[in-house]
Coordinates of C-alpha atoms in Angstrom, one line a residue:
Chain O
M878 CA 110.2 100.6 69.1
N879 CA 114.0 100.6 69.3
T880 CA 115.5 99.7 72.6
V881 CA 118.9 99.2 74.1
V882 CA 119.3 96.7 76.9
C883 CA 122.4 96.9 79.2
I884 CA 123.4 93.6 80.6
K885 CA 126.2 92.3 82.9
Q886 CA 127.6 88.9 83.3
V887 CA 127.8 87.8 86.9
P888 CA 128.5 84.7 89.0
D889 CA 125.5 82.4 89.2
T890 CA 123.6 82.8 92.5
E891 CA 124.7 79.3 93.6
T892 CA 128.3 80.5 93.7
L893 CA 130.3 80.2 96.9
I894 CA 132.4 83.4 96.9
K895 CA 136.1 83.2 97.8
V896 CA 138.0 86.5 98.2
Q897 CA 141.5 87.4 97.1
G898 CA 142.9 90.8 97.8
A899 CA 140.5 93.4 96.4
G900 CA 138.6 90.9 94.3
I901 CA 137.2 87.4 94.2
V902 CA 138.6 84.1 93.0
T903 CA 137.1 83.7 89.6
E904 CA 138.3 80.2 89.0
G905 CA 135.5 77.6 88.8
I906 CA 132.7 80.2 88.7
K907 CA 129.7 79.6 86.5
W908 CA 128.9 82.9 84.8
V909 CA 125.4 83.9 83.8
M910 CA 123.4 86.9 82.7
N911 CA 122.5 89.0 85.7
P912 CA 119.0 87.7 86.6
Y913 CA 117.5 91.2 86.8
D914 CA 118.9 91.9 83.3
E915 CA 116.8 89.0 82.0
F916 CA 113.7 91.0 82.9
A917 CA 115.1 93.9 80.9
V918 CA 115.8 91.8 77.8
E919 CA 112.3 90.2 78.0
E920 CA 110.6 93.6 78.3
A921 CA 112.5 95.0 75.3
L922 CA 111.5 91.9 73.3
R923 CA 107.9 92.2 74.3
Q924 CA 107.7 95.9 73.3
K925 CA 109.2 95.1 69.9
E926 CA 106.8 92.3 69.4
K927 CA 103.8 94.4 70.5
M928 CA 104.8 97.2 68.2
K929 CA 105.7 94.8 65.4
A930 CA 108.6 97.0 64.6
G931 CA 112.0 98.1 65.9
S932 CA 115.1 96.4 67.2
V933 CA 116.7 95.4 70.4
A934 CA 120.4 96.1 70.9
I935 CA 122.4 94.6 73.8
V936 CA 125.2 96.6 75.3
S937 CA 127.5 95.1 77.8
L938 CA 130.8 95.9 79.4
G939 CA 132.9 92.9 80.3
P940 CA 136.0 90.8 79.5
D941 CA 136.1 88.1 76.8
R942 CA 133.9 85.7 78.7
G943 CA 131.1 88.4 78.7
I944 CA 130.2 87.3 75.1
E945 CA 128.4 84.3 76.6
A946 CA 125.9 86.5 78.4
I947 CA 125.6 88.6 75.3
R948 CA 124.8 85.5 73.2
T949 CA 122.2 84.5 75.7
G950 CA 120.5 87.9 75.1
L951 CA 120.8 87.4 71.4
A952 CA 119.4 83.9 71.6
M953 CA 116.4 85.2 73.6
G954 CA 115.7 87.4 70.5
A955 CA 117.8 90.6 70.7
D956 CA 119.0 91.7 67.2
T957 CA 122.4 93.2 67.7
A958 CA 125.0 93.8 70.4
V959 CA 127.9 96.0 71.4
H960 CA 130.5 94.3 73.5
V961 CA 132.7 96.8 75.3
N962 CA 135.4 94.1 75.6
D963 CA 138.1 95.7 77.8
A964 CA 139.3 93.6 80.7
A965 CA 141.7 96.3 82.0
Y966 CA 138.9 98.9 82.1
Y967 CA 136.3 96.4 83.4
D968 CA 138.5 95.2 86.3
K969 CA 138.8 98.7 87.7
A970 CA 135.3 99.9 86.7
D971 CA 133.0 101.1 89.5
P972 CA 129.4 102.0 88.7
Y973 CA 130.4 105.4 87.4
A974 CA 133.0 104.1 85.0
T975 CA 130.6 101.3 83.9
A976 CA 127.9 103.9 83.2
A977 CA 130.4 106.1 81.3
A978 CA 131.5 103.2 79.1
L979 CA 127.8 102.2 78.4
A980 CA 126.9 105.8 77.7
A981 CA 129.7 106.1 75.2
A982 CA 128.6 102.8 73.5
I983 CA 124.9 103.9 73.5
K984 CA 125.5 107.4 72.0
G985 CA 125.9 105.9 68.5
L986 CA 122.6 103.9 68.8
Q987 CA 119.0 104.7 68.0
Y988 CA 116.7 104.1 70.9
D989 CA 113.3 105.0 72.4
A990 CA 114.1 103.3 75.7
I991 CA 117.0 101.8 77.6
F992 CA 116.3 98.8 79.9
M993 CA 118.5 97.2 82.4
G994 CA 118.3 95.3 85.6
K995 CA 117.7 97.3 88.8
Q996 CA 121.1 96.0 90.1
A997 CA 123.7 93.5 89.2
I998 CA 123.8 90.7 91.8
D999 CA 127.6 90.9 92.1
D1000 CA 128.4 94.3 93.4
D1001 CA 124.8 95.0 94.3
A1002 CA 125.4 98.8 93.8
A1003 CA 122.2 99.6 91.9
Q1004 CA 123.8 102.8 90.6
V1005 CA 124.3 102.4 86.9
P1006 CA 120.7 103.1 85.7
A1007 CA 120.6 106.6 87.3
M1008 CA 124.2 107.4 86.4
L1009 CA 123.8 106.3 82.8
A1010 CA 120.6 108.4 82.5
E1011 CA 122.5 111.4 83.9
M1012 CA 125.3 111.0 81.4
L1013 CA 122.8 110.7 78.5
G1014 CA 120.8 113.6 79.8
I1015 CA 117.5 111.6 80.0
P1016 CA 115.3 110.6 82.9
A1017 CA 115.8 107.3 84.8
I1018 CA 112.8 105.4 86.3
T1019 CA 114.1 102.7 88.7
M1020 CA 112.4 99.6 90.1
V1021 CA 109.9 99.2 87.2
V1022 CA 107.4 96.4 87.6
K1023 CA 105.0 97.4 84.8
F1024 CA 105.8 99.1 81.5
E1025 CA 103.4 100.5 78.9
V1026 CA 104.3 102.8 76.0
A1027 CA 102.0 105.2 74.2
A1028 CA 101.1 104.2 70.6
D1029 CA 103.1 107.2 69.3
K1030 CA 106.1 106.2 71.4
S1031 CA 106.3 109.7 72.9
T1032 CA 105.7 108.6 76.5
A1033 CA 105.8 105.5 78.8
T1034 CA 103.6 104.9 81.7
V1035 CA 105.3 102.7 84.2
T1036 CA 104.6 101.3 87.6
R1037 CA 107.5 101.4 90.0
E1038 CA 108.1 99.8 93.3
I1039 CA 108.3 102.3 96.2
E1040 CA 108.5 101.7 99.9
G1041 CA 105.4 99.8 101.0
G1042 CA 103.7 100.1 97.6
Q1043 CA 103.8 101.3 94.0
A1044 CA 103.8 104.5 92.1
V1045 CA 102.6 105.1 88.6
V1046 CA 104.9 107.5 86.7
E1047 CA 104.5 109.0 83.2
V1048 CA 107.7 109.9 81.5
P1049 CA 108.6 111.1 78.0
L1050 CA 110.9 108.9 75.9
P1051 CA 113.7 108.2 75.6
A1052 CA 114.4 107.2 79.2
V1053 CA 116.2 104.6 81.2
F1054 CA 114.1 102.0 83.0
S1055 CA 115.5 99.6 85.6
A1056 CA 113.7 96.3 85.9
Q1057 CA 112.6 94.8 89.2
K1058 CA 111.4 91.2 89.5
G1059 CA 107.7 91.0 88.7
L1060 CA 108.0 93.0 85.5
N1061 CA 107.6 89.9 83.4
E1062 CA 108.5 86.3 83.2
P1063 CA 111.7 86.0 81.0
R1064 CA 111.7 83.5 78.2
Y1065 CA 114.2 80.8 77.8
A1066 CA 116.4 80.9 74.6
S1067 CA 115.1 78.3 72.1
L1068 CA 117.4 76.0 70.2
P1069 CA 116.7 77.8 66.9
G1070 CA 117.3 81.1 68.8
I1071 CA 120.6 79.8 70.1
M1072 CA 121.6 78.8 66.5
K1073 CA 120.6 82.2 65.1
A1074 CA 122.4 84.1 67.9
K1075 CA 125.7 82.8 66.6
K1076 CA 125.2 84.7 63.4
K1077 CA 124.0 88.0 64.9
P1078 CA 126.3 90.9 64.7
V1079 CA 128.4 91.8 67.8
D1080 CA 130.3 95.1 67.6
V1081 CA 133.4 94.7 69.7
K1082 CA 134.9 97.9 71.1
T1083 CA 137.4 98.9 73.7
A1084 CA 136.7 101.7 76.2
A1085 CA 139.4 103.8 74.4
D1086 CA 137.6 103.2 71.0
L1087 CA 134.5 104.8 72.5
G1088 CA 136.4 107.6 74.2
A1089 CA 135.5 106.5 77.7
S1090 CA 138.6 107.4 79.7
E1091 CA 137.5 109.1 82.9
G1092 CA 138.1 106.1 85.1
P1093 CA 136.5 104.9 88.3
K1094 CA 135.4 107.3 91.1
T1095 CA 135.5 104.7 93.8
V1096 CA 138.0 102.0 94.6
V1097 CA 137.7 98.7 96.4
K1098 CA 140.6 98.4 98.8
E1099 CA 140.0 95.0 100.1
M1100 CA 137.5 92.1 100.1
T1101 CA 136.7 90.0 103.2
L1102 CA 134.4 87.2 104.1
P1103 CA 131.8 87.6 106.7
P1104 CA 132.7 85.9 110.0
A1105 CA 131.6 82.3 109.9
R1106 CA 128.4 81.7 111.9
Q1107 CA 128.5 78.7 114.2
A1108 CA 125.6 76.4 114.4
G1109 CA 123.9 77.2 117.7
K1110 CA 121.8 75.4 120.1
V1111 CA 119.1 72.9 119.2
I1112 CA 116.2 73.4 121.5
A1113 CA 115.3 70.2 123.3
G1114 CA 111.8 69.2 124.4
D1115 CA 109.4 66.2 124.4
D1116 CA 107.1 67.8 121.9
A1117 CA 106.5 70.9 119.8
A1118 CA 104.7 72.6 122.7
A1119 CA 107.6 72.1 125.1
K1120 CA 110.1 73.3 122.5
A1121 CA 107.9 76.4 121.8
K1122 CA 107.8 77.1 125.5
E1123 CA 111.6 77.0 125.8
L1124 CA 112.0 79.1 122.7
A1125 CA 109.6 81.8 124.1
R1126 CA 111.7 81.7 127.3
I1127 CA 114.9 82.2 125.4
L1128 CA 113.4 85.1 123.3
H1129 CA 112.3 86.7 126.6
E1130 CA 115.3 86.0 128.9
E1131 CA 118.3 85.6 126.6
V1132 CA 117.5 87.5 123.4
K1133 CA 115.4 89.9 125.4
I1134 CA 113.2 90.7 122.5
V1135 CA 109.8 89.8 124.0
Chain Q
M798 CA 137.5 118.0 106.8
A799 CA 134.8 120.2 105.4
G800 CA 132.1 118.3 107.1
T801 CA 129.1 116.2 106.1
L802 CA 125.9 116.9 104.4
I803 CA 123.0 114.4 105.0
Y804 CA 119.9 113.8 103.0
A805 CA 117.0 113.4 105.4
E806 CA 114.0 111.5 104.2
V807 CA 110.4 112.1 105.2
Q808 CA 107.8 109.3 104.9
K809 CA 104.2 109.7 106.1
G810 CA 105.0 113.0 107.8
E811 CA 107.9 111.7 109.8
I812 CA 111.7 111.7 109.3
K813 CA 112.9 108.1 108.7
K814 CA 114.9 106.5 111.5
G815 CA 117.7 105.8 109.0
S816 CA 118.2 109.6 108.5
F817 CA 118.7 110.0 112.3
E818 CA 121.2 107.0 112.2
V819 CA 123.4 108.6 109.6
T820 CA 123.2 112.0 111.4
S821 CA 124.4 110.4 114.6
K822 CA 127.2 108.6 112.7
A823 CA 128.3 111.8 110.9
K824 CA 128.6 113.5 114.3
E825 CA 130.8 110.7 115.5
L826 CA 133.0 110.9 112.4
G827 CA 133.6 114.6 113.2
G828 CA 133.4 117.9 111.4
D829 CA 130.3 120.0 110.8
V830 CA 127.1 118.1 110.2
A831 CA 124.6 119.7 107.9
V832 CA 121.3 118.1 106.9
C833 CA 119.2 118.8 103.9
L834 CA 115.5 118.1 104.5
I835 CA 113.2 118.1 101.5
G836 CA 109.4 117.8 101.4
K837 CA 106.1 119.5 101.7
G838 CA 105.3 120.8 105.1
V839 CA 108.4 119.4 106.7
E840 CA 109.9 122.5 108.2
G841 CA 108.5 121.7 111.6
L842 CA 110.5 118.4 111.7
A843 CA 113.9 120.1 111.3
S844 CA 114.6 120.5 115.0
Q845 CA 114.4 116.8 115.5
L846 CA 117.6 116.4 113.5
A847 CA 119.5 118.7 115.8
K848 CA 118.8 116.2 118.6
Y849 CA 120.9 113.6 116.8
G850 CA 123.8 115.8 115.9
A851 CA 122.8 118.2 113.1
D852 CA 124.6 121.5 113.4
K853 CA 122.6 123.0 110.7
V854 CA 119.4 121.9 108.9
Y855 CA 118.7 123.3 105.4
V856 CA 115.0 123.0 104.7
V857 CA 113.6 122.8 101.2
D858 CA 109.9 123.0 101.7
G859 CA 107.2 123.4 99.1
P860 CA 104.2 121.9 97.3
E861 CA 106.4 120.8 94.4
Y862 CA 108.1 118.3 96.8
E863 CA 104.9 116.6 97.9
N864 CA 105.7 113.5 95.9
Y865 CA 109.2 112.2 95.5
V866 CA 110.4 112.9 91.9
T867 CA 114.0 112.1 91.3
E868 CA 114.9 115.1 89.2
A869 CA 113.3 117.7 91.5
Y870 CA 115.0 116.2 94.6
V871 CA 118.3 116.0 92.8
Q872 CA 118.1 119.6 91.7
A873 CA 117.2 120.8 95.2
F874 CA 119.8 118.7 97.0
K875 CA 122.5 119.7 94.6
Q876 CA 121.9 123.3 95.2
V877 CA 122.2 122.8 99.0
A878 CA 125.3 120.7 98.4
D879 CA 126.8 123.5 96.3
T880 CA 126.3 125.9 99.2
V881 CA 127.7 123.5 101.9
S882 CA 130.5 122.0 99.8
P883 CA 130.8 119.0 102.1
A884 CA 133.6 116.5 102.0
V885 CA 131.1 113.7 102.6
I886 CA 127.4 113.2 101.7
L887 CA 125.4 110.6 103.5
A888 CA 122.0 109.2 103.1
S889 CA 120.0 106.2 104.3
A890 CA 119.8 103.4 101.7
T891 CA 116.1 103.2 101.8
A892 CA 114.1 102.6 98.6
Q893 CA 114.1 106.4 98.0
G894 CA 117.7 106.8 99.1
K895 CA 118.8 104.1 96.6
D896 CA 117.0 106.0 93.8
L897 CA 118.4 109.5 94.8
V898 CA 122.0 108.8 95.8
P899 CA 123.5 107.6 92.4
A900 CA 121.6 110.4 90.6
V901 CA 123.0 113.0 93.0
A902 CA 126.5 111.6 92.7
A903 CA 126.4 111.6 88.9
R904 CA 125.1 115.1 88.9
L905 CA 128.0 116.1 91.0
G906 CA 130.4 114.2 88.8
V907 CA 131.5 111.8 91.5
G908 CA 131.0 108.2 92.4
A909 CA 128.8 106.7 95.1
I910 CA 129.1 103.9 97.5
S911 CA 125.9 102.0 98.0
D912 CA 124.3 100.2 100.9
C913 CA 127.2 100.4 103.5
V914 CA 127.1 98.8 106.9
D915 CA 130.0 100.5 108.5
L916 CA 132.1 103.6 108.0
K917 CA 135.4 104.6 109.4
K918 CA 137.6 107.6 108.9
E919 CA 141.2 107.2 107.6
G920 CA 142.6 110.7 107.2
D921 CA 140.4 112.6 104.9
K922 CA 138.8 109.5 103.6
V923 CA 135.8 107.6 104.8
V924 CA 136.3 103.9 104.2
A925 CA 133.0 102.2 103.8
K926 CA 132.3 98.6 104.4
R927 CA 129.6 97.1 102.2
P928 CA 128.2 93.7 101.5
V929 CA 128.6 92.4 98.0
Y930 CA 127.2 89.2 96.4
A931 CA 124.2 89.7 98.6
G932 CA 126.4 89.4 101.7
K933 CA 128.6 86.5 100.7
A934 CA 131.5 88.9 101.0
Y935 CA 132.3 92.4 102.1
A936 CA 134.1 95.1 100.1
M937 CA 136.0 98.0 101.8
V938 CA 135.5 100.9 99.4
E939 CA 136.6 104.5 99.3
A940 CA 135.9 107.4 97.0
V941 CA 138.8 109.0 95.0
A942 CA 137.5 112.5 95.3
D943 CA 135.2 114.7 97.4
P944 CA 132.3 114.8 98.0
Q945 CA 132.4 111.2 99.0
V946 CA 128.8 110.1 98.5
I947 CA 127.8 107.2 100.7
A948 CA 124.4 105.5 101.3
V949 CA 124.1 103.5 104.5
R950 CA 121.9 100.5 105.1
P951 CA 119.2 101.1 107.7
N952 CA 119.9 99.7 111.2
S953 CA 123.6 99.9 110.7
F954 CA 124.2 102.6 113.3
A955 CA 122.6 103.5 116.6
V956 CA 120.9 106.9 117.0
K957 CA 122.5 108.9 119.7
E958 CA 121.0 112.1 121.2
V959 CA 123.5 114.9 121.7
A960 CA 123.3 118.2 123.6
G961 CA 123.0 121.5 121.7
A962 CA 120.6 122.8 119.2
G963 CA 121.3 123.1 115.5
A964 CA 120.3 126.1 113.4
V965 CA 117.4 125.7 110.9
E966 CA 117.6 127.7 107.7
K967 CA 115.2 127.8 104.7
A968 CA 117.3 127.0 101.7
A969 CA 116.8 129.2 98.6
V970 CA 116.3 126.7 95.8
S971 CA 115.1 127.3 92.3
L972 CA 114.0 124.4 90.2
D973 CA 114.4 124.1 86.5
A974 CA 110.9 122.8 85.7
S975 CA 111.8 122.1 82.1
K976 CA 114.1 119.3 83.2
I977 CA 111.6 117.6 85.5
K978 CA 110.1 115.2 83.0
A979 CA 108.7 112.4 85.0
V980 CA 105.2 112.9 86.5
V981 CA 103.8 110.9 89.4
K982 CA 100.3 110.0 88.3
S983 CA 99.3 108.0 91.4
I984 CA 100.7 106.4 94.5
E985 CA 99.3 103.3 96.1
V986 CA 100.8 102.4 99.5
A987 CA 99.4 99.4 101.4
Q988 CA 97.7 100.5 104.6
T989 CA 100.1 98.8 106.9
D990 CA 102.3 100.0 109.7
E991 CA 104.8 97.2 109.0
P992 CA 108.3 98.5 108.4
D993 CA 110.1 97.5 105.2
Q994 CA 112.0 94.3 105.6
T995 CA 115.3 96.2 105.1
E996 CA 114.5 98.4 108.1
A997 CA 112.6 95.9 110.3
E998 CA 114.2 94.9 113.6
I999 CA 112.4 91.6 113.7
I1000 CA 111.5 89.4 110.7
V1001 CA 109.4 86.3 110.8
S1002 CA 110.0 84.6 107.5
G1003 CA 108.4 81.6 105.8
G1004 CA 109.6 79.2 103.0
R1005 CA 108.5 76.2 101.1
G1006 CA 107.5 74.4 104.3
M1007 CA 104.6 76.9 104.8
K1008 CA 102.8 74.8 102.2
G1009 CA 100.5 77.6 101.0
P1010 CA 99.7 81.3 101.1
E1011 CA 96.9 80.9 103.8
N1012 CA 99.5 79.7 106.3
F1013 CA 101.4 83.0 106.3
K1014 CA 98.6 84.4 108.6
M1015 CA 100.3 82.8 111.6
L1016 CA 103.6 84.3 110.7
E1017 CA 101.9 87.7 110.6
D1018 CA 100.3 87.0 113.9
L1019 CA 103.6 86.1 115.4
A1020 CA 105.3 89.2 114.0
K1021 CA 102.5 91.4 115.4
L1022 CA 103.3 90.1 118.9
F1023 CA 106.8 91.6 118.5
G1024 CA 105.4 95.1 118.0
P1025 CA 105.7 97.8 115.3
T1026 CA 109.3 97.1 114.3
A1027 CA 108.5 93.6 113.2
T1028 CA 107.4 92.3 109.8
T1029 CA 107.2 89.1 107.8
G1030 CA 109.5 87.8 105.0
A1031 CA 109.6 84.9 102.6
S1032 CA 112.1 82.7 100.8
R1033 CA 112.4 82.7 97.0
A1034 CA 110.6 79.3 97.0
A1035 CA 107.5 80.9 98.7
V1036 CA 107.6 83.9 96.4
D1037 CA 108.0 81.8 93.2
A1038 CA 105.1 79.6 94.3
G1039 CA 103.0 82.8 94.3
W1040 CA 102.3 82.6 98.0
R1041 CA 103.9 86.0 98.8
E1042 CA 104.7 89.2 96.8
H1043 CA 108.2 89.7 95.7
S1044 CA 108.6 92.7 98.0
Y1045 CA 108.7 90.1 100.9
Q1046 CA 111.5 88.1 99.4
V1047 CA 114.7 87.8 101.4
G1048 CA 117.9 86.6 99.6
Q1049 CA 120.1 87.3 96.7
T1050 CA 117.3 88.2 94.2
G1051 CA 115.3 89.8 97.0
K1052 CA 116.2 91.9 99.9
T1053 CA 119.3 91.7 102.0
V1054 CA 118.4 92.2 105.6
S1055 CA 120.1 92.4 109.0
P1056 CA 117.4 92.5 111.7
N1057 CA 118.0 91.9 115.4
L1058 CA 116.0 88.7 115.2
Y1059 CA 115.2 86.6 112.1
I1060 CA 112.9 83.6 112.6
A1061 CA 113.0 81.2 109.6
C1062 CA 110.0 79.0 109.4
G1063 CA 110.0 76.1 106.9
I1064 CA 113.1 77.6 105.2
S1065 CA 115.7 75.1 104.2
G1066 CA 118.4 77.7 103.8
A1067 CA 119.6 77.8 100.2
I1068 CA 122.9 79.7 99.8
Q1069 CA 121.1 82.6 98.2
H1070 CA 118.8 82.9 101.2
L1071 CA 121.6 82.6 103.7
A1072 CA 123.5 85.4 102.0
G1073 CA 120.5 87.7 102.3
M1074 CA 119.9 87.2 106.0
G1075 CA 123.3 85.9 107.3
T1076 CA 124.1 89.2 109.1
S1077 CA 121.0 89.0 111.3
K1078 CA 122.0 89.4 114.9
V1079 CA 120.0 86.4 116.2
I1080 CA 118.7 83.6 113.9
V1081 CA 116.0 81.2 114.9
A1082 CA 115.2 78.3 112.6
I1083 CA 112.1 76.2 112.8
N1084 CA 112.1 73.2 110.4
K1085 CA 111.2 69.6 110.7
D1086 CA 114.2 68.5 108.6
A1087 CA 117.2 68.3 111.0
E1088 CA 119.5 68.3 108.0
A1089 CA 118.3 71.6 106.6
P1090 CA 121.3 73.9 106.0
I1091 CA 119.6 76.7 107.9
F1092 CA 120.5 75.0 111.2
Q1093 CA 124.2 75.6 110.4
K1094 CA 123.5 79.3 110.6
A1095 CA 120.9 79.4 113.4
D1096 CA 121.6 80.5 116.9
Y1097 CA 118.6 78.5 118.1
G1098 CA 117.1 75.6 116.2
V1099 CA 113.8 73.9 116.7
V1100 CA 113.6 70.6 114.9
D1101 CA 109.8 70.0 114.6
D1102 CA 106.8 70.6 112.6
L1103 CA 106.3 74.4 112.3
F1104 CA 102.5 73.9 112.2
N1105 CA 102.7 72.8 115.8
V1106 CA 105.6 75.0 116.9
V1107 CA 104.5 78.4 115.6
P1108 CA 100.9 78.4 117.1
A1109 CA 102.4 77.1 120.4
L1110 CA 105.1 79.8 120.3
I1111 CA 102.4 82.5 119.7
S1112 CA 100.5 81.4 122.8
E1113 CA 103.7 81.1 124.9
I1114 CA 104.7 84.6 123.9
Q1115 CA 101.3 85.9 124.7
K1116 CA 101.7 84.3 128.2
V1117 CA 105.1 85.9 128.7
K1118 CA 103.7 89.3 127.7
G1119 CA 100.8 88.7 130.1

């Protein structure tokens, strides 16, 4: 089975975000592969291993530093990569423009399925899977927690998370699948994997090389920080029971929730 | 402006509260408010939308809409959108809304703005405020062209009843069945009346300090005392330990929530967790570690053993409720 995995490099979840104009201060940030994309890479690798055939291609839009996340994917076991390395395009890219660049890069590839994280944990938009599918003219199944493909690779039967439960959906391939936590347990890159990754081919393109020129459809005007929360009142009391009694009074009389 | 078109979502035979919230907000923003209601046997619900500000409700009703399938709903909604040609499209950013909205936008050839918590009008544009980095920052975003497609996080706006009755019209929609490729084979929904964490007004959440899965029972008991708008949550530590399903996880790799009341039990308050619940209106923290970062965010802190505090709190609240 041939798969494409779309990944994005994002600030590590430990990052304290500082804003600057319509963006964030990128100095000092530790960049990692988007955690949801790790599930996507893992699933693609598992499908290839199960079928004992095929290849896994990483596709990523990002500036120079994005290569590190791509190498992580290659070190996990992906075979090839396309790096749409275009800082000018990336800086302005909204989900639509991102999907357009990825679609342009994917059009030249062979694939039965496209995997990606359900959202990137930077802009949290969760739009690219559906938009990419629309641009490629194939279905998107989002929030996938279980993935099985028919032996003839004609269809996939997937379980997706829905409100309050799960739905099992059958879809003909190719299709886009967005990975939710729970799909699998991503592997760590092994040391030999990391060494091998250095020699794997990475095709570097600009958005213009790929003919992706439509540009963003939404614009960030400004970034702000949430108002700082002040530490509140520590509830006094001789023992847990007294504190609980006071808390119940507060919830009743001050918060007015009980 | 040419008005707003709203996607109204039906779950378990009822219109979601978030759909009423965006209808009320659309009325406040001004212009005509049209709503597209899709489902099987939903026509009878249409009049409810008028109460919250819908001038016109387009109903797409049929057996083919019994289960939500992205492509069928996108086709139906787009046909209604083509009729209305709205300047703005709004939907509630529920699980279904998050799936539908970007697909609709892409089909219309425009962008979308996800999971917004506030909207304001500047000329012909709606400027949307949305949390990014799981709430560590906010972005003010606007669309470059109409329709401006915007999904709004549940609980962001109040529902407001208005006078006047909206018209209800059956929309003539034809589906291209050849394009509907995904088939829903089965749906399994837990038999619970608990709201989703993103829509709950009260969340009682547990972390590593809960010590094991069996102890979440008392958090469920506490949540139940707060009524049907309350549910439970969990920190990443509790989910990674296998004590709770991932669907309960609050934080950067879980759900971002903003309930009226968030009670954190045995949660230390890692930056990823604080990002995910920092916009809660009132935060209560119960933790025996006085140095836990959660206390820096909490409106009310109880420094004590949660295994003593929570059961006592349950009985005190029972007393208050009589």
